[in-house]
PDB file of C-alpha atoms and ligand atoms in Angstrom:
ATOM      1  CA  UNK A 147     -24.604   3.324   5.936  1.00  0.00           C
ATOM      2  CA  UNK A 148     -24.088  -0.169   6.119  1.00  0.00           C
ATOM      3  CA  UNK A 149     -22.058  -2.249   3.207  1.00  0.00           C
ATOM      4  CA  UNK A 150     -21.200  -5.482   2.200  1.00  0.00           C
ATOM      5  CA  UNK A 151     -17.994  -5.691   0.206  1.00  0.00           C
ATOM      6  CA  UNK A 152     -17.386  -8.449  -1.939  1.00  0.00           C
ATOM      7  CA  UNK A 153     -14.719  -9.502  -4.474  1.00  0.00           C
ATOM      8  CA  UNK A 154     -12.001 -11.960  -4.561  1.00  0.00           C
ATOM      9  CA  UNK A 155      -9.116 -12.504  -2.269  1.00  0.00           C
ATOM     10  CA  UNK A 156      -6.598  -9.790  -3.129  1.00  0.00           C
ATOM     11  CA  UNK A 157      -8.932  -7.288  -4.742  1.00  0.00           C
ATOM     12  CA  UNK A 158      -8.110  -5.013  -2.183  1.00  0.00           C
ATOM     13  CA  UNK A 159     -11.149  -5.615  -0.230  1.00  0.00           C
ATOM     14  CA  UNK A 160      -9.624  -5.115   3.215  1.00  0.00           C
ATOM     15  CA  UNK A 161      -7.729  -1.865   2.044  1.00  0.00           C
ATOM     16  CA  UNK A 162     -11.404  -0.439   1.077  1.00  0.00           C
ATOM     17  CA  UNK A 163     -13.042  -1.176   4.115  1.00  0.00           C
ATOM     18  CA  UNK A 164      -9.917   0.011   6.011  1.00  0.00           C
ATOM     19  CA  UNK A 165     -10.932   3.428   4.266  1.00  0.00           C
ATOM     20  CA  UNK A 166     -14.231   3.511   4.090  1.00  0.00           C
ATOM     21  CA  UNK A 167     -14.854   2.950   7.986  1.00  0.00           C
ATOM     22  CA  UNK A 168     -11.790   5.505   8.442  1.00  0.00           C
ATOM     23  CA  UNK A 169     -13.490   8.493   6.307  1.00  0.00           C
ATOM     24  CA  UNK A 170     -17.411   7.326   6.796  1.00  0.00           C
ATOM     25  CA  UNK A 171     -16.911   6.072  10.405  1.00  0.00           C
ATOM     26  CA  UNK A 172     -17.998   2.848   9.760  1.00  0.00           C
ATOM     27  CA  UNK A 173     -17.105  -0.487  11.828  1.00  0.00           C
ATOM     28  CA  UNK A 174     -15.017  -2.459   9.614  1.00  0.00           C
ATOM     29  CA  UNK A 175     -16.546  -5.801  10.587  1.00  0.00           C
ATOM     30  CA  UNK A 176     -13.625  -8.320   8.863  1.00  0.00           C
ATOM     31  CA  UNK A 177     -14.369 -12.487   9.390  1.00  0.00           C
ATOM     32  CA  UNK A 178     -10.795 -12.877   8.367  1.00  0.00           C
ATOM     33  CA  UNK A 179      -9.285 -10.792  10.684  1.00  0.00           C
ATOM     34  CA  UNK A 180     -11.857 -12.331  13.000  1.00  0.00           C
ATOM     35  CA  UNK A 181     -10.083 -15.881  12.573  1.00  0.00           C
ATOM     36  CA  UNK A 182      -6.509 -15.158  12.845  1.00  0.00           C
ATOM     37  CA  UNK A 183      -7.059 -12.907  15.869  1.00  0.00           C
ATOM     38  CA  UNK A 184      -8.773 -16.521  17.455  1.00  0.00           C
ATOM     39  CA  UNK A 185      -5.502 -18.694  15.808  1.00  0.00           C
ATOM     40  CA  UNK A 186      -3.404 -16.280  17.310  1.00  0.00           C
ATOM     41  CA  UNK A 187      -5.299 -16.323  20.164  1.00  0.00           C
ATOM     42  CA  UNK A 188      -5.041 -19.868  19.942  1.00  0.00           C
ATOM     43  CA  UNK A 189      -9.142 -20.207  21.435  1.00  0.00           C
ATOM     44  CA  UNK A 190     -10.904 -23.665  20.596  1.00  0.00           C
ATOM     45  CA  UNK A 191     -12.412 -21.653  17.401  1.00  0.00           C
ATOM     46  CA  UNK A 192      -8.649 -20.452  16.629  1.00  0.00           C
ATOM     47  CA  UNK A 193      -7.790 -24.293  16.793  1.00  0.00           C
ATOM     48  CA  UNK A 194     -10.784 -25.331  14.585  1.00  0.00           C
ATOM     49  CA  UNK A 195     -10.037 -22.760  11.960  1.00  0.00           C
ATOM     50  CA  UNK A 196      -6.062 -22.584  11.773  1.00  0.00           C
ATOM     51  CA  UNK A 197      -5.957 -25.987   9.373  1.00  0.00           C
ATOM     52  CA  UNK A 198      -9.141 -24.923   7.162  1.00  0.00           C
ATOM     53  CA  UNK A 199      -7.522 -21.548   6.871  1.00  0.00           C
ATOM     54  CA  UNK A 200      -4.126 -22.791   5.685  1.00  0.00           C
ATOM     55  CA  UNK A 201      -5.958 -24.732   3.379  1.00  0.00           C
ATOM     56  CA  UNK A 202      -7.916 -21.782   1.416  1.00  0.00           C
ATOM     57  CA  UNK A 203     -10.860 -23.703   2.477  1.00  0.00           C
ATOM     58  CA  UNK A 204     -14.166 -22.206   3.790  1.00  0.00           C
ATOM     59  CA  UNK A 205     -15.050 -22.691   7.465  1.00  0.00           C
ATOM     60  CA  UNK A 206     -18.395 -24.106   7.989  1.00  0.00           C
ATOM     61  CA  UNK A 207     -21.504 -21.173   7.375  1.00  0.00           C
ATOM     62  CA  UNK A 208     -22.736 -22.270  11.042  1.00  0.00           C
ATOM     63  CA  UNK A 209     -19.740 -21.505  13.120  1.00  0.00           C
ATOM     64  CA  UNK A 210     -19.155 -18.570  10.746  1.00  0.00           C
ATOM     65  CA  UNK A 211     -22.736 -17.112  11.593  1.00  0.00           C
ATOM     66  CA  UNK A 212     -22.351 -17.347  15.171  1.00  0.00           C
ATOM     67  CA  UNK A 213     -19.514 -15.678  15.215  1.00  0.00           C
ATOM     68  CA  UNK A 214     -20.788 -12.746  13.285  1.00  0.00           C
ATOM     69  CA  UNK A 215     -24.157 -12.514  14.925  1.00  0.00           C
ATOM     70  CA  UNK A 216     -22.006 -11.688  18.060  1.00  0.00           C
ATOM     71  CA  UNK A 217     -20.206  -9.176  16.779  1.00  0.00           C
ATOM     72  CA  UNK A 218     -22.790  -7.702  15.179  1.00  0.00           C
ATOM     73  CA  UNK A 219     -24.803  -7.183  18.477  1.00  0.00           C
ATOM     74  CA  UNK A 220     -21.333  -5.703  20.550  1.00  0.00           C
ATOM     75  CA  UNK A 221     -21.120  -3.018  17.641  1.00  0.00           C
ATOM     76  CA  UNK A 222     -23.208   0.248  18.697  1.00  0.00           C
ATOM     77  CA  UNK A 223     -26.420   0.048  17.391  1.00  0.00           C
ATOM     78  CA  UNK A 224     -27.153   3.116  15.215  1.00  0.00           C
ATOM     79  CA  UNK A 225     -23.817   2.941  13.858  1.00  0.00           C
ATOM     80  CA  UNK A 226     -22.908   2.236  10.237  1.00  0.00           C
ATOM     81  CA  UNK A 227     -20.200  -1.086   9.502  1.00  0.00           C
ATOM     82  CA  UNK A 228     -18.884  -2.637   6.717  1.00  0.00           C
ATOM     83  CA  UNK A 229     -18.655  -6.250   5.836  1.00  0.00           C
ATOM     84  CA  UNK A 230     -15.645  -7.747   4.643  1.00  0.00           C
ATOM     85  CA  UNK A 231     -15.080 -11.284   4.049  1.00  0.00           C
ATOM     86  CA  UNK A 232     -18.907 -12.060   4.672  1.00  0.00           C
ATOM     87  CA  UNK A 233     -21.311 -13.631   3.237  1.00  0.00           C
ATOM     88  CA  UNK A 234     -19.346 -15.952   1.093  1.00  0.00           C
ATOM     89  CA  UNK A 235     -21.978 -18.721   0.334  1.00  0.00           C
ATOM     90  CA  UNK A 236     -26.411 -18.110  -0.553  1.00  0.00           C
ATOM     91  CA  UNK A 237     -26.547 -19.611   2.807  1.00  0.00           C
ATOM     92  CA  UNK A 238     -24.822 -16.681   4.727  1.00  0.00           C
ATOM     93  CA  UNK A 239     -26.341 -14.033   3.017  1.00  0.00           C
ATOM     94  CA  UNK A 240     -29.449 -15.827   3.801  1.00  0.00           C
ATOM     95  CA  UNK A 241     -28.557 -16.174   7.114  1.00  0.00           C
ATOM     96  CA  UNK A 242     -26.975 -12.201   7.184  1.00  0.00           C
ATOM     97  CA  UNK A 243     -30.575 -10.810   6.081  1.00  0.00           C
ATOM     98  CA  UNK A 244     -32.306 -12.485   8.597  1.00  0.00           C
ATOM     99  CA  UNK A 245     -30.009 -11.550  11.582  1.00  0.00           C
ATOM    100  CA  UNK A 246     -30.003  -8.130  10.276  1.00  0.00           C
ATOM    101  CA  UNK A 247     -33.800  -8.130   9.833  1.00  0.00           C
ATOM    102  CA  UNK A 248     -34.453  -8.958  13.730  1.00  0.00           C
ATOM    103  CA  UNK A 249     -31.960  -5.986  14.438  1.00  0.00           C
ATOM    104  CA  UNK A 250     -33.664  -3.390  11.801  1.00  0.00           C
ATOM    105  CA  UNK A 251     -30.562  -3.097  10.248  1.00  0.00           C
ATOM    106  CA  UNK A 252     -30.691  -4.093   6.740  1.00  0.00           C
ATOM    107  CA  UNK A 253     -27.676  -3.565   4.359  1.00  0.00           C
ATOM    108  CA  UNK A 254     -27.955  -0.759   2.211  1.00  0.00           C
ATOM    109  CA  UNK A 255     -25.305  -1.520  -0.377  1.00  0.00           C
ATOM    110  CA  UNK A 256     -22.964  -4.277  -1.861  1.00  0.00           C
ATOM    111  CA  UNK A 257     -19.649  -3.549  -3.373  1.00  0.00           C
ATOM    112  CA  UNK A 258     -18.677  -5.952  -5.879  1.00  0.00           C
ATOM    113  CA  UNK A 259     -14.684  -5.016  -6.291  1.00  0.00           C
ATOM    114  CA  UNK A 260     -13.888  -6.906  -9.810  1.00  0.00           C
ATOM    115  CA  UNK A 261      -9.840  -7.475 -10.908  1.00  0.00           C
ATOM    116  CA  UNK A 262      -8.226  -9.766 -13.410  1.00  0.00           C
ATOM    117  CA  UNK A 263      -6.601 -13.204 -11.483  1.00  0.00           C
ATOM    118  CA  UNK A 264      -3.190 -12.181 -12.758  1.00  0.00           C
ATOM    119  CA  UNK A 265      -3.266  -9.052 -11.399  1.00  0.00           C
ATOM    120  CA  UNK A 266      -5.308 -10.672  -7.868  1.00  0.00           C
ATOM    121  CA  UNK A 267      -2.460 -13.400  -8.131  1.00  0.00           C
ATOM    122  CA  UNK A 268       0.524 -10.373  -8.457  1.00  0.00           C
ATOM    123  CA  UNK A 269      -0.882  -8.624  -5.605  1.00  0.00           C
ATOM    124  CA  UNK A 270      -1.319 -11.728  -3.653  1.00  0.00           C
ATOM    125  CA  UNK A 271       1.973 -13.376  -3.694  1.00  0.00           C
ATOM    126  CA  UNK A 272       3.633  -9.865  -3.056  1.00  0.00           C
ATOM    127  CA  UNK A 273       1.333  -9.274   0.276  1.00  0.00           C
ATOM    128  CA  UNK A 274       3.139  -9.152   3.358  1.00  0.00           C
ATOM    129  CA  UNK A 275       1.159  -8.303   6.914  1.00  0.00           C
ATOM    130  CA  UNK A 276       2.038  -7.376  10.417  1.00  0.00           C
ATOM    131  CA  UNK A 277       1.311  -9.911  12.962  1.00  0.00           C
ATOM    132  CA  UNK A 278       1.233  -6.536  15.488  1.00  0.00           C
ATOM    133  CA  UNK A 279      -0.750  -4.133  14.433  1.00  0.00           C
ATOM    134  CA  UNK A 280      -2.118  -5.908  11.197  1.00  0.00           C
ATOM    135  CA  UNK A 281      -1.214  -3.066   8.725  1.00  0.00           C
ATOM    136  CA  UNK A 282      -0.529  -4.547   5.000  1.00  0.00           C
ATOM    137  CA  UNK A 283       2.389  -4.028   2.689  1.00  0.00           C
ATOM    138  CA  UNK A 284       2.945  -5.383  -0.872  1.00  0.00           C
ATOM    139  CA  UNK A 285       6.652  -5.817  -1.621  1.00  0.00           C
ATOM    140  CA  UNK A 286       6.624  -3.809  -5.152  1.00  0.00           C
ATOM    141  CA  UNK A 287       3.533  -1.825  -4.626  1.00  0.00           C
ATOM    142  CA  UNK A 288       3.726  -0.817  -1.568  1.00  0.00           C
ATOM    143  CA  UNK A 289       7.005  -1.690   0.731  1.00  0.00           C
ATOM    144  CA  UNK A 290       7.187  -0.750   4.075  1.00  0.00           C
ATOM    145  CA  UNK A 291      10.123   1.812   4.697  1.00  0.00           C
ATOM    146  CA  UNK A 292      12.770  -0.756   6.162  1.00  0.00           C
ATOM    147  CA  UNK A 293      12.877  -3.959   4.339  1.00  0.00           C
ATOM    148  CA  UNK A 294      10.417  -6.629   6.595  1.00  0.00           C
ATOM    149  CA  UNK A 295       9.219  -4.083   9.148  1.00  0.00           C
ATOM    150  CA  UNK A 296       6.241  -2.565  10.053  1.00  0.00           C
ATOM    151  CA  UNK A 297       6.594   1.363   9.355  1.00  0.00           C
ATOM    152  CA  UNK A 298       3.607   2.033  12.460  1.00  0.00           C
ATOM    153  CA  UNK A 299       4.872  -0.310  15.170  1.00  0.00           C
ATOM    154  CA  UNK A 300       8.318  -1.906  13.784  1.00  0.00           C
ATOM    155  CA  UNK A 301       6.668  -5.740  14.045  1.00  0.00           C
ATOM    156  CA  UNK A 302       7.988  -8.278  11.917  1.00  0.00           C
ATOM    157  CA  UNK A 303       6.324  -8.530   8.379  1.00  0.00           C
ATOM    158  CA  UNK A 304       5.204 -11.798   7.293  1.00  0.00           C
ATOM    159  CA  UNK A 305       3.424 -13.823   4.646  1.00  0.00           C
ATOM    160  CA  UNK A 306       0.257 -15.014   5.343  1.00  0.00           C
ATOM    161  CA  UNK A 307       0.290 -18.746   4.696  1.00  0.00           C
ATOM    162  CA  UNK A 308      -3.093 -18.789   2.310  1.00  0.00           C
ATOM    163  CA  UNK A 309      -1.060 -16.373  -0.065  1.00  0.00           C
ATOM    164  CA  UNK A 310       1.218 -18.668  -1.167  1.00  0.00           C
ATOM    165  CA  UNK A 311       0.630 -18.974  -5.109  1.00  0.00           C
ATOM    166  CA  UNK A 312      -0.540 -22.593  -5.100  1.00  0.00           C
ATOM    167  CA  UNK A 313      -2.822 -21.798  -2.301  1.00  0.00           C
ATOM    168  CA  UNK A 314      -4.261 -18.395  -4.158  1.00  0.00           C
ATOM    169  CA  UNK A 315      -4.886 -20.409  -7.187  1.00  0.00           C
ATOM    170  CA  UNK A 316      -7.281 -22.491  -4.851  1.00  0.00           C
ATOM    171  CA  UNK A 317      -8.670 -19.838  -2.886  1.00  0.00           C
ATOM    172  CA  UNK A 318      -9.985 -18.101  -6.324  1.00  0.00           C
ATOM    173  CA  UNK A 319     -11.087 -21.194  -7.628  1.00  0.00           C
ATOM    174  CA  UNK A 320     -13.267 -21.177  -3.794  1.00  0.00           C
ATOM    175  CA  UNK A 321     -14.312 -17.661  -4.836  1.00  0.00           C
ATOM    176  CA  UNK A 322     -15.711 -18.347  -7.718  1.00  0.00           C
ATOM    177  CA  UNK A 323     -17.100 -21.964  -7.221  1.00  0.00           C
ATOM    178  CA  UNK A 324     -19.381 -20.513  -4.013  1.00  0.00           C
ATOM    179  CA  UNK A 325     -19.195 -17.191  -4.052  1.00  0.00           C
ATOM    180  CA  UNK A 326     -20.074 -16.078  -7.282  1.00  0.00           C
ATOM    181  CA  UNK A 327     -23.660 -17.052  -7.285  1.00  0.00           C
ATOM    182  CA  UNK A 328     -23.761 -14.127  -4.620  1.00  0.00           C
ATOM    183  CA  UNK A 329     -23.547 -11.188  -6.943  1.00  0.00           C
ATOM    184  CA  UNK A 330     -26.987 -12.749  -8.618  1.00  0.00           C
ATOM    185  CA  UNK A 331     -28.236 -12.589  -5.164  1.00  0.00           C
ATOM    186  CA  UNK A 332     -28.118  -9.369  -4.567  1.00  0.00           C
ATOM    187  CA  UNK A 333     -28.072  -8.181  -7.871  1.00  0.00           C
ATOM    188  CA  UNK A 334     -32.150  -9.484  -7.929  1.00  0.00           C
ATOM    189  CA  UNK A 335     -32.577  -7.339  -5.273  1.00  0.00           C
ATOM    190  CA  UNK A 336     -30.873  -4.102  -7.010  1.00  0.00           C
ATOM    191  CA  UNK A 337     -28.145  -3.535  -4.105  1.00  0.00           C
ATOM    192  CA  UNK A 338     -25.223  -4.490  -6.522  1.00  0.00           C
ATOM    193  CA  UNK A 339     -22.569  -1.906  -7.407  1.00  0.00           C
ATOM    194  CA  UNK A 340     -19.815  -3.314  -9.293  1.00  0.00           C
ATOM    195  CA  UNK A 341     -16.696  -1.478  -9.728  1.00  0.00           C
ATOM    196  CA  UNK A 342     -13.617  -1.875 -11.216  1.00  0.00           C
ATOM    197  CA  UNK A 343     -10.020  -2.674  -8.472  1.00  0.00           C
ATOM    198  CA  UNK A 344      -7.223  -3.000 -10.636  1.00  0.00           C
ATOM    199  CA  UNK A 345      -5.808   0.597 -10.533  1.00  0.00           C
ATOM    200  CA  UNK A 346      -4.451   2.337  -7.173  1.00  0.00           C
ATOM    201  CA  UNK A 347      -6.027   2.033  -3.965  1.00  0.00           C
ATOM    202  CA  UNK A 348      -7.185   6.022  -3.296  1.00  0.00           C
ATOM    203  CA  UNK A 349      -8.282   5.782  -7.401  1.00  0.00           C
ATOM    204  CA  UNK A 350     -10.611   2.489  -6.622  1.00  0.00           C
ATOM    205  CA  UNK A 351     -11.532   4.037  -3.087  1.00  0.00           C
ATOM    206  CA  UNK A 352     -12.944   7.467  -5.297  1.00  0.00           C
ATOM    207  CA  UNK A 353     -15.007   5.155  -7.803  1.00  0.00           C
ATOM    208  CA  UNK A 354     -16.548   3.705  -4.767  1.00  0.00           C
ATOM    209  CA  UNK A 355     -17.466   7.444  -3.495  1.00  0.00           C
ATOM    210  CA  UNK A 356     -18.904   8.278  -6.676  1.00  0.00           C
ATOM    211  CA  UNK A 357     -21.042   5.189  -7.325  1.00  0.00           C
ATOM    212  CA  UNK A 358     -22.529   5.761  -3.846  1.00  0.00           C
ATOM    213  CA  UNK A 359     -23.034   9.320  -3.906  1.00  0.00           C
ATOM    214  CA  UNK A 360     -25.828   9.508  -6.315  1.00  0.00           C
ATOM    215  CA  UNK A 361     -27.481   7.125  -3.900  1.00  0.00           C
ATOM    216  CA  UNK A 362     -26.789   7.889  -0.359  1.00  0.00           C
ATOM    217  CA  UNK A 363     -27.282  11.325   1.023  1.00  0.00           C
ATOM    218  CA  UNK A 364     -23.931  10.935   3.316  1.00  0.00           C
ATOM    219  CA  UNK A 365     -21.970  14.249   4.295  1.00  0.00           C
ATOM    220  CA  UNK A 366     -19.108  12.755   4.714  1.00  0.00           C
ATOM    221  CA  UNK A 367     -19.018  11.399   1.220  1.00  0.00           C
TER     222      UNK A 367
HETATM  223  P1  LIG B 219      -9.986 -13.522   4.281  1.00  0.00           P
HETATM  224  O1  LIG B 219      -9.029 -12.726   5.118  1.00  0.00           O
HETATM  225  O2  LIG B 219     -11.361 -12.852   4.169  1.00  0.00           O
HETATM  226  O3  LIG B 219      -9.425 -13.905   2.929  1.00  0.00           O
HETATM  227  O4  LIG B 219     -10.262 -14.895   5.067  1.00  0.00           O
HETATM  228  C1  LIG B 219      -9.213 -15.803   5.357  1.00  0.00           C
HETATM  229  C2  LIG B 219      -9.788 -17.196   5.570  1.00  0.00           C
HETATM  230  O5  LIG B 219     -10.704 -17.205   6.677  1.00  0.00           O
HETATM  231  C3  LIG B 219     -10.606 -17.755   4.407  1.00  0.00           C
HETATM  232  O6  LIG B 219      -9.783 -18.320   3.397  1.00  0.00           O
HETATM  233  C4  LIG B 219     -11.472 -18.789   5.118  1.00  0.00           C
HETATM  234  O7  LIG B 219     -10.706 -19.936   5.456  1.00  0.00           O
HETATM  235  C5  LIG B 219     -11.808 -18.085   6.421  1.00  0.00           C
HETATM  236  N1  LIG B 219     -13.043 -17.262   6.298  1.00  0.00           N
HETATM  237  C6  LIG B 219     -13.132 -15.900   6.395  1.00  0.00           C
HETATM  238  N2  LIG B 219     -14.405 -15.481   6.239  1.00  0.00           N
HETATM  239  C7  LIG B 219     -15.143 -16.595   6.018  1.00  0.00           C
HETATM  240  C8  LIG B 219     -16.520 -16.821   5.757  1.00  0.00           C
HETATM  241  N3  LIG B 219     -17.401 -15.816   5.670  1.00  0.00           N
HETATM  242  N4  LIG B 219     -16.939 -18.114   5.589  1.00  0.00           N
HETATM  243  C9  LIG B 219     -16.083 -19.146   5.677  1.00  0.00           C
HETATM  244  N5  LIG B 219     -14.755 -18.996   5.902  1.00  0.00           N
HETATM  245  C10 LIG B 219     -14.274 -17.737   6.078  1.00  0.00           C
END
């Protein structure tokens, strides 16, 4: 099966995909995680991106593209993924189909994961991540065992810099602005399932199931 999941930042989107390729044995493809593993990195795309990134902006769809065209063709080949963080603009998804296209892989489904933006700015604010091992903790929802450590591999939990509540305010703003026009997009083309991400994480993961049972013949579903 292969997925595009889209929805704004702190729907839960990486959470999802996190499951999804963990039960369907998918690759969770993430351009996010993508970028911070080149800032960390600190490559001359890691350079390019760490400002944009601090900023909530968008990096530009041609640097994006390439990056995700590569990955795309290291993945094994007859193997589903799931897309998380891409497209964001017409022009990616344009560009998306077409890669996919000259690699017979064309998406099957996309996930629209829709919240309220006081309950995406709540979640948000509260997020804290592990520079190690990238596992994600919310400090009411979901605390990690010992106050600012990572329960798997004891690294030091942090807040991302983009989820500072000026900087969410922006980055939804982004989201909607260029992103939105993307649920049309697909919509047109009847891939669009839009489900509801404001309750618990295993509840929004089982409306996901059910919306693509009915539709995919999966036995692992
Ligand atoms: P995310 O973890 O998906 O919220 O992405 C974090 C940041 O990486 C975004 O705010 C953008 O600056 C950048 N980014 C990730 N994916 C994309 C994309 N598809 N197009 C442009 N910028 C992206």
């Amino acid at each position: 099966m292969r997925l595009v999941l889209l929805g704004p930042p702190g729907v839960g989107k990486g959470t999802e995909a996190g499951l999804l390729s963990q039960r369907l044995n998918l690759d969770h493809i993430s351009t996010g995680d993508m970028l911070r593993n080149e800032v960390k990195e600190k490559t001359p795309l890691g350079r390019q991106a760490e400002g944009v990134m601090s900023k909530g902006k968008l990096l530009p769809d041609a640097l994006i593209m390439a990056m995700v065209r590569k990955r795309l063709s290291q993945g094994e080949a007859n193997r589903g993924f799931i897309l998380d963080g891409i497209p964001r603009t017409i022009v990616q998804a344009e560009e998306l189909e077409d890669i996919l296209r000259e690699m017979d892989r064309p998406l099957d489904f996309v996930i629209d994961l829709v919240a309220r933006e006081d309950v995406l700015i709540s979640r948000l604010s509260g997020r804290r991540v592990c520079p190690k091992c990238q596992a994600l903790y919310h400090i009411i929802n979901m605390p990690s065992k010992r106050e600012g450590l990572c329960d798997r591999c004891g690294g030091e939990l942090y807040q991302r810099v983009d989820d500072q509540v000026e900087t969410i305010r922006h980055r939804l703003k982004i989201y909607q602005d260029e992103t939105s026009g993307l649920k049309d997009f697909y919509k047109k083309k009847g891939m669009l399932l839009t489900i509801n991400a404001e309750g618990e994480v295993e509840e929004t993961f089982v409306k996901i199931k059910s919306s693509l049972l009915p539709k995919y013949d999966c036995p692992s579903l």
